[in-house]
mmCIF file of C-alpha atoms in Angstrom:
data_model
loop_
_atom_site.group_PDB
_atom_site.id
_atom_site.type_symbol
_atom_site.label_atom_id
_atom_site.label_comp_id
_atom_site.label_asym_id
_atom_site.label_seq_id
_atom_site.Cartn_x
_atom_site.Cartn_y
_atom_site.Cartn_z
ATOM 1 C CA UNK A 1 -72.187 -27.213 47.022
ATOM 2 C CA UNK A 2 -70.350 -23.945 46.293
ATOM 3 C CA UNK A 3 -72.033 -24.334 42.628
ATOM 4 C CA UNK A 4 -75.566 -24.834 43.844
ATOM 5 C CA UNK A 5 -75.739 -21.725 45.905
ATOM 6 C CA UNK A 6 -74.202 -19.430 43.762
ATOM 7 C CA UNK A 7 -76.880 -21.377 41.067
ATOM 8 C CA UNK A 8 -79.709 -20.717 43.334
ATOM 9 C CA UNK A 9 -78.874 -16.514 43.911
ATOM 10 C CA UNK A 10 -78.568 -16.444 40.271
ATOM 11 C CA UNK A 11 -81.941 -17.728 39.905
ATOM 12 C CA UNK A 12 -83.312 -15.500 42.891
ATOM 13 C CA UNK A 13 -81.701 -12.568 40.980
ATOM 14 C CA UNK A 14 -83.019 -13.404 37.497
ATOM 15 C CA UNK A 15 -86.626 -14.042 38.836
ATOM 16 C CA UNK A 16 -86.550 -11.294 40.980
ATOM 17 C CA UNK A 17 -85.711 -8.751 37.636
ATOM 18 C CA UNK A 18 -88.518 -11.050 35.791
ATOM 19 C CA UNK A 19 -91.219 -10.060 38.902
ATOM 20 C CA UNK A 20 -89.833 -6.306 38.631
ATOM 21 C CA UNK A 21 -90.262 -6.229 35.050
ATOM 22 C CA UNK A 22 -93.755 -7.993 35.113
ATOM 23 C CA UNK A 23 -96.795 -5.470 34.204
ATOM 24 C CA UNK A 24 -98.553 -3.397 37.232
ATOM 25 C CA UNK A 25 -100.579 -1.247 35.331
ATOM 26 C CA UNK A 26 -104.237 -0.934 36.663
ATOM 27 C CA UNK A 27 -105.978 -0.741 32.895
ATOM 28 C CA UNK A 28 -104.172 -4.326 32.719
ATOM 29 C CA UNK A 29 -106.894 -6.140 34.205
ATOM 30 C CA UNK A 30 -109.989 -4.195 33.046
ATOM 31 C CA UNK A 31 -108.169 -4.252 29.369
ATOM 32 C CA UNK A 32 -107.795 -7.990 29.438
ATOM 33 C CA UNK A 33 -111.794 -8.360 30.996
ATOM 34 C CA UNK A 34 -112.715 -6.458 27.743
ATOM 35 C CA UNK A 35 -113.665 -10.039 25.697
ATOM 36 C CA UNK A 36 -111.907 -8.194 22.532
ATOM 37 C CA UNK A 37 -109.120 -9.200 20.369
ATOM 38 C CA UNK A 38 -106.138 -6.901 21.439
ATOM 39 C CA UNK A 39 -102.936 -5.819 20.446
ATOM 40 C CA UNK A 40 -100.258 -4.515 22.656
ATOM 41 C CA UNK A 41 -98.918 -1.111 21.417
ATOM 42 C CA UNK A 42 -96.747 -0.962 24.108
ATOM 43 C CA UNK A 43 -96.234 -3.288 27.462
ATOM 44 C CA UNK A 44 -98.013 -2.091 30.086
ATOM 45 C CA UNK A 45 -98.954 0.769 28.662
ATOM 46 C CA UNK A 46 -101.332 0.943 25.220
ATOM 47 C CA UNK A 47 -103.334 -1.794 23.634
ATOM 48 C CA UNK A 48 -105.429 -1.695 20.817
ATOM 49 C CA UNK A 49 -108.667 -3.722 20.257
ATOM 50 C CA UNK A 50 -109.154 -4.583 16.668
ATOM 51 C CA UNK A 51 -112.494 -5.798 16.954
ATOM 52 C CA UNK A 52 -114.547 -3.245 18.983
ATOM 53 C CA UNK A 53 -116.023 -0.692 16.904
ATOM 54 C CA UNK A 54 -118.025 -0.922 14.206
ATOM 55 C CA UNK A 55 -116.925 2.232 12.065
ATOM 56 C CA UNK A 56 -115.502 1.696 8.943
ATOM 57 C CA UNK A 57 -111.496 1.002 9.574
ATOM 58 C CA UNK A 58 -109.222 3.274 7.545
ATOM 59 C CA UNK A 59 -105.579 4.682 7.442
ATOM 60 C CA UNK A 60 -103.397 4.189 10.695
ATOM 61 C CA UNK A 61 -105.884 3.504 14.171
ATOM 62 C CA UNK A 62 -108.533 5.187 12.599
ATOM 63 C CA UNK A 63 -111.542 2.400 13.550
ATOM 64 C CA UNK A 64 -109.450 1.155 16.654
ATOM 65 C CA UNK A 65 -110.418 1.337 20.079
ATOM 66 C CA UNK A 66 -107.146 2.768 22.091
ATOM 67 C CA UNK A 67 -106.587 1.898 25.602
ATOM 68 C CA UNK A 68 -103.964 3.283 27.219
ATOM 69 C CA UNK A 69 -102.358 4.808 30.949
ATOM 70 C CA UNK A 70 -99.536 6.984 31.622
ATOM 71 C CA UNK A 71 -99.369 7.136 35.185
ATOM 72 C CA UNK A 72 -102.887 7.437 37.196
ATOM 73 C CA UNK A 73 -104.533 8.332 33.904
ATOM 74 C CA UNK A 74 -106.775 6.175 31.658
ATOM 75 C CA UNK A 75 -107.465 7.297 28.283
ATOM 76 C CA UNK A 76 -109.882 5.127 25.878
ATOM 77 C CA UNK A 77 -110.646 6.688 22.764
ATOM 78 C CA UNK A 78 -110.813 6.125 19.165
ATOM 79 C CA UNK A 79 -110.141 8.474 15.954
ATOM 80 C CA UNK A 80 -112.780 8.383 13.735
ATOM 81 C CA UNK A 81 -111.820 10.452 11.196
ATOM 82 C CA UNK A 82 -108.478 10.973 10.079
ATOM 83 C CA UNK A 83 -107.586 14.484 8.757
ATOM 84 C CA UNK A 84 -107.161 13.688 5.659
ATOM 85 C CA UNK A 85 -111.014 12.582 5.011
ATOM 86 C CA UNK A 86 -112.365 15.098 7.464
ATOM 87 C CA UNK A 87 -114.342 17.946 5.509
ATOM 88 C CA UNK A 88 -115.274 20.519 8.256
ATOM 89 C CA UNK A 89 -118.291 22.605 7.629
ATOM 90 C CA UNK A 90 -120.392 25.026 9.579
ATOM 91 C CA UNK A 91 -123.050 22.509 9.504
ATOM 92 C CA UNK A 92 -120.711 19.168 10.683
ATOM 93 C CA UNK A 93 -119.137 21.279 13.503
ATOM 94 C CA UNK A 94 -122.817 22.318 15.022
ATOM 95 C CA UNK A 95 -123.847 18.632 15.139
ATOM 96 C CA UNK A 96 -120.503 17.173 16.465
ATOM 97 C CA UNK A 97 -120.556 20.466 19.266
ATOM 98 C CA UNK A 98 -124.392 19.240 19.651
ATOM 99 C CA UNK A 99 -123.142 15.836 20.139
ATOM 100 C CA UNK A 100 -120.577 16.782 22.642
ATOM 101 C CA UNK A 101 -122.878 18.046 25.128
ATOM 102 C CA UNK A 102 -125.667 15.140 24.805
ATOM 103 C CA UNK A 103 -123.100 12.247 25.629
ATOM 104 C CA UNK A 104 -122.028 10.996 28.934
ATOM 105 C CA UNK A 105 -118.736 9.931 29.998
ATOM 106 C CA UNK A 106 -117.169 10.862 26.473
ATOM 107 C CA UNK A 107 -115.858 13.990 24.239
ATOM 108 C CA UNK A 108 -115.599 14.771 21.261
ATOM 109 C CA UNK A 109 -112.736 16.670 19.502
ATOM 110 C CA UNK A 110 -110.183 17.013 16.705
ATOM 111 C CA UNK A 111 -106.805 16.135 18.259
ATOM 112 C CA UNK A 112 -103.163 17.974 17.512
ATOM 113 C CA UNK A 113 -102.829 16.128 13.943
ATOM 114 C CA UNK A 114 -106.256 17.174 13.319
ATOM 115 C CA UNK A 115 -107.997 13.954 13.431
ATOM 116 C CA UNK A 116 -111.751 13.595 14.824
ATOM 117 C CA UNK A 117 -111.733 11.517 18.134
ATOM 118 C CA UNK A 118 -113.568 10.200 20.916
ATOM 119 C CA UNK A 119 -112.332 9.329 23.984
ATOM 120 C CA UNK A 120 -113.039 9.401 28.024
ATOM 121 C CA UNK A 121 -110.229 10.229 30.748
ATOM 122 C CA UNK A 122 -110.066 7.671 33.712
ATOM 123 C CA UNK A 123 -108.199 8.588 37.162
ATOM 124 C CA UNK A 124 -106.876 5.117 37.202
ATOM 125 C CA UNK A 125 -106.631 5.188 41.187
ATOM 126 C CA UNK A 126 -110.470 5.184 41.569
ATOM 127 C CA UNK A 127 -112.413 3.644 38.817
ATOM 128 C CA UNK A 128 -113.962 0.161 39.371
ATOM 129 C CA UNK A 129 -114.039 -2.545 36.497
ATOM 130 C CA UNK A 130 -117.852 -1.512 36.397
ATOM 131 C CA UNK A 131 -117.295 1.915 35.707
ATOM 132 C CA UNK A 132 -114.380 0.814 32.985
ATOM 133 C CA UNK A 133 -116.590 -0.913 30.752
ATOM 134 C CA UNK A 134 -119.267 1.703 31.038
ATOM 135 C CA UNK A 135 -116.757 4.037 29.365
ATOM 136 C CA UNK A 136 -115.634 1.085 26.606
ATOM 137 C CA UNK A 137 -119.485 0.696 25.713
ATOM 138 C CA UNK A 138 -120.071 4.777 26.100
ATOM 139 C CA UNK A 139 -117.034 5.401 23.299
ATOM 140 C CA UNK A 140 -117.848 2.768 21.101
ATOM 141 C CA UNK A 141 -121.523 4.026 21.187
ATOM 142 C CA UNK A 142 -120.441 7.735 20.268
ATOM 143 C CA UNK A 143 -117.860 6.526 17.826
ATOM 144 C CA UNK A 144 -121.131 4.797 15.711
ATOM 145 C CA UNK A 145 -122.685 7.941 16.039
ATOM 146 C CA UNK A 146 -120.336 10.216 14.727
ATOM 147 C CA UNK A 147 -119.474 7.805 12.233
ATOM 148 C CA UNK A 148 -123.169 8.002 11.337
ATOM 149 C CA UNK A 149 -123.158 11.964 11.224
ATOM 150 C CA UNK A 150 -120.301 12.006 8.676
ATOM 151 C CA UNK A 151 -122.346 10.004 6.344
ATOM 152 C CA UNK A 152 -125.269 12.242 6.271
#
């Protein structure tokens, strides 16, 4: 009997550190509502869909939508240049600052490594699924047309 109870708090413990462990993260469900093929970067916490964009793929996550959350903040985004294949001019930076302001939802920059991005912020707390995949389908959309801007 002795062996049975001290069997069955060993079980409560273990399942209770499996619950604890088990992922809470709010982007969790609208991430795995998506329909795309995904790749967790890391638990709970970044996922990558390899089959969302249509831009050409290149070096690193350049042609990968990122999903991620660190804390009540959503970020999905995509790099669609890397730095290394990204030849500024006068010209490219007036269209991509035109760009900016015409889009909804989205922004477009050149991150720390100097990489040209998309992406849209999320306070995790307050958006719906609805407004999720509005922001999937609004940085996909922008990421084809800045895609289509570089090969001008």
């Amino acid at each position: 009997m002795k062996k049975l109870v001290v069997g069955l708090l060993l079980s409560l413990v273990f399942s209770g550190q499996a619950l604890s462990q088990e992922c809470t993260s709010r982007l969790q469900g609208f991430v795995n509502k998506t329909g795309y093929k995904l790749i967790v970067a890391k638990p709970c916490k970044v996922w990558v869909a390899t089959d969302a964009l249509t831009i050409p793929r290149g070096e690193g996550v350049t042609g990968l939508l990122l999903l991620a959350q660190e804390g009540e903040m959503g970020v999905v985004g995509a790099v669609v240049q890397p730095k290394a294949k990204l030849h500024l001019t006068a010209d490219l930076l007036q269209k991509l600052m035109k760009m900016n302001n015409s889009l909804d939802y989205v922004k477009v920059g050149i991150d720390d490594d100097g990489d040209l991005f998309v992406r849209s912020e999320l306070q995790m707390e307050s958006v719906t699924g609805d407004e999720f995949s509005t922001v999937v389908k609004k940085v996909v959309e922008a990421s084809t047309k800045i895609s289509d801007i570089l090969k001008e």
